[in-house]
Tab-separated table of C-alpha atoms in Angstrom:
chain	number	residue	atom	x	y	z
K	1	MET	CA	-8.247	1.627	3.274
K	2	LEU	CA	-7.403	2.134	6.941
K	3	ASN	CA	-10.537	3.457	8.636
K	4	MET	CA	-9.621	5.500	11.674
K	5	ALA	CA	-13.232	5.432	12.807
K	6	ASP	CA	-12.548	1.828	13.821
K	7	TYR	CA	-10.226	3.010	16.605
K	8	GLY	CA	-10.381	5.522	19.457
K	9	GLY	CA	-9.220	9.098	18.829
K	10	LYS	CA	-5.796	9.016	20.527
K	11	GLU	CA	-5.183	5.437	19.466
K	12	ALA	CA	-6.031	6.367	15.870
K	13	ASP	CA	-3.528	9.234	15.978
K	14	VAL	CA	-0.749	6.883	17.096
K	15	VAL	CA	-1.677	4.244	14.491
K	16	LYS	CA	-1.729	6.811	11.685
K	17	ALA	CA	1.551	8.449	12.746
K	18	LEU	CA	3.435	5.150	13.002
K	19	GLU	CA	1.955	3.798	9.779
K	20	GLU	CA	3.068	6.945	7.957
K	21	ASP	CA	6.562	6.644	9.468
K	22	ILE	CA	6.739	3.113	8.045
K	23	ILE	CA	5.348	4.133	4.651
K	24	PHE	CA	7.729	7.071	4.276
K	25	GLY	CA	10.813	5.172	5.416
K	26	LYS	CA	11.328	6.892	8.769
K	27	LEU	CA	10.962	3.510	10.465
K	28	ALA	CA	12.878	0.878	8.528
K	29	PRO	CA	11.907	-2.817	8.491
K	30	GLY	CA	13.204	-4.471	11.647
K	31	THR	CA	13.126	-1.289	13.750
K	32	ARG	CA	12.021	-1.987	17.328
K	33	LEU	CA	9.017	-0.034	18.572
K	34	VAL	CA	9.845	0.486	22.247
K	35	GLU	CA	6.881	1.440	24.406
K	36	ASP	CA	8.848	3.924	26.552
K	37	VAL	CA	10.149	5.685	23.448
K	38	LEU	CA	6.625	5.901	22.026
K	39	LEU	CA	5.299	7.209	25.365
K	40	ALA	CA	7.874	9.998	25.221
K	41	ARG	CA	6.686	10.885	21.721
K	42	PHE	CA	2.915	10.595	22.154
K	43	PRO	CA	0.995	12.131	25.123
K	44	VAL	CA	-1.071	8.984	25.698
K	45	SER	CA	-1.272	6.110	28.177
K	46	ARG	CA	0.713	2.877	27.922
K	47	HIS	CA	-2.560	1.070	27.280
K	48	THR	CA	-3.204	3.288	24.238
K	49	ILE	CA	0.300	2.592	22.890
K	50	ARG	CA	-0.221	-1.150	23.292
K	51	GLN	CA	-3.601	-0.996	21.569
K	52	ALA	CA	-2.105	0.998	18.698
K	53	LEU	CA	0.653	-1.594	18.270
K	54	TYR	CA	-1.988	-4.325	18.332
K	55	GLN	CA	-3.902	-2.583	15.542
K	56	LEU	CA	-0.716	-2.200	13.482
K	57	GLU	CA	-0.037	-5.903	14.008
K	58	LYS	CA	-3.549	-6.672	12.692
K	59	LEU	CA	-2.789	-4.542	9.638
K	60	GLY	CA	0.313	-6.651	9.044
K	61	VAL	CA	2.911	-3.865	9.235
K	62	VAL	CA	4.150	-4.676	12.759
K	63	THR	CA	5.139	-7.974	14.366
K	64	ARG	CA	5.377	-8.789	18.059
K	65	GLU	CA	7.471	-11.512	19.651
K	66	ARG	CA	7.650	-12.690	23.247
K	67	ASN	CA	10.517	-11.024	25.159
K	68	LYS	CA	11.356	-8.882	22.108
K	69	GLY	CA	8.360	-6.601	21.829
K	70	ALA	CA	7.085	-4.975	18.667
K	71	MET	CA	9.037	-4.171	15.532
K	72	VAL	CA	8.378	-2.979	12.019
K	73	ARG	CA	7.713	-6.037	9.914
K	74	ARG	CA	10.618	-7.222	7.801
K	75	LEU	CA	9.477	-9.269	4.830
K	76	SER	CA	11.648	-12.132	3.626
K	77	PRO	CA	12.039	-12.754	-0.123
K	78	ASP	CA	9.649	-15.718	0.103
K	79	GLU	CA	7.057	-13.616	1.943
K	80	VAL	CA	7.323	-10.873	-0.681
K	81	ARG	CA	6.872	-13.331	-3.522
K	82	GLN	CA	3.907	-15.021	-1.842
K	83	ILE	CA	2.192	-11.721	-0.977
K	84	TYR	CA	2.629	-10.494	-4.527
K	85	GLU	CA	1.352	-13.749	-5.989
K	86	VAL	CA	-1.860	-13.188	-4.032
K	87	ARG	CA	-1.991	-9.506	-5.018
K	88	GLU	CA	-1.692	-10.474	-8.672
K	89	LEU	CA	-4.494	-13.018	-8.382
K	90	LEU	CA	-6.817	-10.628	-6.573
K	91	GLN	CA	-6.210	-7.631	-8.773
K	92	ARG	CA	-6.392	-9.607	-11.997
K	93	GLN	CA	-9.742	-11.060	-10.950
K	94	ALA	CA	-11.125	-7.679	-9.919
K	95	ALA	CA	-10.037	-6.147	-13.243
K	96	LEU	CA	-11.738	-8.948	-15.163
K	97	MET	CA	-14.984	-8.299	-13.279
K	98	ILE	CA	-15.176	-4.550	-13.953
K	99	PRO	CA	-17.904	-3.789	-16.531
K	100	LEU	CA	-16.210	-2.223	-19.557
K	101	PRO	CA	-16.295	0.276	-21.008
K	102	ALA	CA	-16.540	2.011	-17.633
K	103	SER	CA	-19.113	4.696	-17.024
K	104	ASP	CA	-18.296	8.326	-17.758
K	105	ALA	CA	-18.715	9.095	-14.055
K	106	LEU	CA	-16.112	6.495	-13.022
K	107	ILE	CA	-13.660	7.652	-15.693
K	108	ALA	CA	-14.089	11.252	-14.546
K	109	GLU	CA	-13.515	10.249	-10.910
K	110	LEU	CA	-10.355	8.309	-11.774
K	111	MET	CA	-9.042	11.151	-13.918
K	112	GLU	CA	-9.516	13.591	-11.037
K	113	ILE	CA	-7.679	11.281	-8.634
K	114	HIS	CA	-4.955	10.864	-11.256
K	115	ARG	CA	-4.676	14.660	-11.580
K	116	VAL	CA	-4.190	14.967	-7.806
K	117	TYR	CA	-1.697	12.092	-7.829
K	118	SER	CA	0.287	13.713	-10.639
K	119	ALA	CA	0.397	17.026	-8.787
K	120	HIS	CA	1.771	15.274	-5.701
K	121	VAL	CA	4.369	13.441	-7.816
K	122	ASP	CA	5.503	16.747	-9.336
K	123	ALA	CA	5.725	18.291	-5.858
K	124	HIS	CA	7.291	15.101	-4.446
K	125	TYR	CA	4.735	15.187	-1.633
K	126	LEU	CA	5.060	11.629	-0.349
K	127	ARG	CA	1.997	11.507	1.879
K	128	GLY	CA	-0.194	12.828	-0.929
K	129	ILE	CA	1.323	10.365	-3.410
K	130	HIS	CA	0.596	7.415	-1.124
K	131	GLU	CA	-2.967	8.463	-0.327
K	132	ALA	CA	-3.894	9.327	-3.928
K	133	ASN	CA	-2.342	6.103	-5.218
K	134	ASP	CA	-4.367	3.927	-2.846
K	135	ARG	CA	-7.526	5.916	-3.560
K	136	PHE	CA	-7.021	5.472	-7.316
K	137	HIS	CA	-6.680	1.704	-7.129
K	138	LEU	CA	-9.435	1.084	-4.603
K	139	THR	CA	-11.817	3.320	-6.552
K	140	MET	CA	-11.045	1.399	-9.734
K	141	PHE	CA	-11.293	-2.065	-8.170
K	142	SER	CA	-14.503	-1.146	-6.334
K	143	ALA	CA	-16.145	-1.111	-9.764
K	144	CYS	CA	-15.862	-4.916	-9.785
K	145	GLY	CA	-18.911	-4.991	-7.510
K	146	ASN	CA	-17.502	-7.445	-4.946
K	147	ASP	CA	-16.823	-5.732	-1.607
K	148	TYR	CA	-15.082	-8.800	-0.171
K	149	LEU	CA	-12.661	-8.915	-3.061
K	150	VAL	CA	-11.895	-5.200	-2.716
K	151	SER	CA	-11.375	-5.632	1.037
K	152	SER	CA	-8.886	-8.431	0.333
K	153	ILE	CA	-7.065	-6.231	-2.182
K	154	ASP	CA	-6.851	-3.477	0.440
K	155	HIS	CA	-5.531	-5.937	3.038
K	156	TYR	CA	-2.726	-7.179	0.813
K	157	MET	CA	-1.879	-3.643	-0.250
K	158	ARG	CA	-1.198	-2.960	3.427
K	159	LEU	CA	0.770	-6.167	3.924
K	160	SER	CA	3.061	-4.983	1.131
K	161	LEU	CA	3.640	-1.498	2.628
K	162	PRO	CA	7.321	-2.179	3.414
K	163	VAL	CA	7.816	-3.141	-0.242
K	164	ARG	CA	5.852	-0.251	-1.693
K	165	ALA	CA	7.535	2.312	0.584
K	166	ASN	CA	10.888	1.680	-1.084
K	167	SER	CA	9.621	3.143	-4.347
K	168	LEU	CA	7.933	6.259	-2.978
K	169	ALA	CA	11.067	8.395	-2.988
K	170	ASP	CA	12.252	7.246	-6.432
K	171	ARG	CA	11.189	9.761	-9.089
K	172	ASP	CA	11.733	7.364	-11.994
K	173	LYS	CA	9.495	4.718	-10.408
K	174	LEU	CA	6.874	7.340	-9.628
K	175	GLU	CA	6.871	8.410	-13.263
K	176	VAL	CA	6.353	4.795	-14.342
K	177	SER	CA	3.493	4.526	-11.856
K	178	ARG	CA	1.917	7.699	-13.225
K	179	GLN	CA	2.078	6.318	-16.762
K	180	HIS	CA	0.536	3.029	-15.624
K	181	HIS	CA	-2.384	4.870	-14.038
K	182	TRP	CA	-3.040	6.697	-17.288
K	183	PHE	CA	-2.878	3.449	-19.278
K	184	MET	CA	-5.427	1.908	-16.895
K	185	ILE	CA	-7.819	4.806	-17.395
K	186	GLU	CA	-7.488	4.464	-21.165
K	187	ALA	CA	-8.055	0.695	-20.945
K	188	MET	CA	-11.231	1.264	-18.943
K	189	LYS	CA	-12.658	3.282	-21.824
K	190	ARG	CA	-12.464	0.163	-24.004
K	191	LYS	CA	-13.903	-3.340	-23.787
K	192	ASP	CA	-10.903	-5.632	-23.271
K	193	ASN	CA	-10.767	-6.647	-19.595
K	194	TRP	CA	-7.692	-8.786	-20.202
K	195	VAL	CA	-5.686	-5.728	-21.234
K	196	LEU	CA	-6.735	-3.961	-18.029
K	197	ALA	CA	-5.967	-7.050	-15.956
K	198	GLN	CA	-2.464	-7.340	-17.398
K	199	LEU	CA	-1.806	-3.655	-16.741
K	200	CYS	CA	-2.824	-4.166	-13.113
K	201	VAL	CA	-0.423	-7.094	-12.758
K	202	ASP	CA	2.426	-5.303	-14.534
K	203	HIS	CA	1.926	-2.302	-12.248
K	204	LEU	CA	2.887	-4.416	-9.217
K	205	GLN	CA	6.249	-5.551	-10.542
K	206	PRO	CA	8.645	-2.544	-10.209
K	207	SER	CA	8.360	-2.146	-6.416
K	208	LYS	CA	8.540	-5.912	-5.862
K	209	ILE	CA	11.630	-6.323	-8.053
K	210	PHE	CA	13.361	-3.340	-6.462
K	211	TYR	CA	12.706	-4.601	-2.921
K	212	LEU	CA	14.021	-8.086	-3.722
K	213	GLN	CA	17.124	-6.598	-5.341
K	214	GLU	CA	17.774	-4.453	-2.257
K	215	ILE	CA	17.455	-7.520	0.007
K	216	GLU	CA	19.968	-9.358	-2.166
K	217	LYS	CA	22.404	-6.439	-2.002
K	218	THR	CA	22.251	-6.155	1.788
K	219	GLY	CA	22.472	-9.899	2.335
K	220	ASP	CA	19.140	-10.066	4.186
K	221	ALA	CA	17.898	-12.853	1.946
K	222	ALA	CA	19.269	-15.402	4.340
């Protein structure tokens, strides 16, 4: 997950605020991030704003072009499909590597995260939903024992933020996600890694399909 300790204090505040605006749909894909506008919003130097935009570009949620400046990354249909192909490969492999049945301690930890996630879904608290969701998956995949694989999963989770953000406000999709989390916990109590792996792949599909459908509706596919 995004580690704010990697950045300076004020820079970290700007990075977190802008990332949350992207996640929660306040900054739509393609929105320009104008330095003067950001300076009016945040009491920081221009250098800090530029560094924050650089960090967001490294995370994959912002792009910068010469003479155009920074903007919220807009993913094309091909980019979405390619990112999700990699996410499926990574998450399937991690699920296959998790020793099953999982330990009682890991199951208890996942159930507690799931309880928090469910409470946020019921309250429709978007920030809490996002944070608990990422914590659930990274906690589960960390059990695979390969830190590099988990880091790659985290990276591609962030690359897909514009896609995932579209589903955060949809109660039906959140309910499906909640059910998937519970199914994963139940699968981890058993010995069939392929069942868990398929659940992890299936879990990725609703937000991807919805995003691609929305692109088709708006004519952005071209």
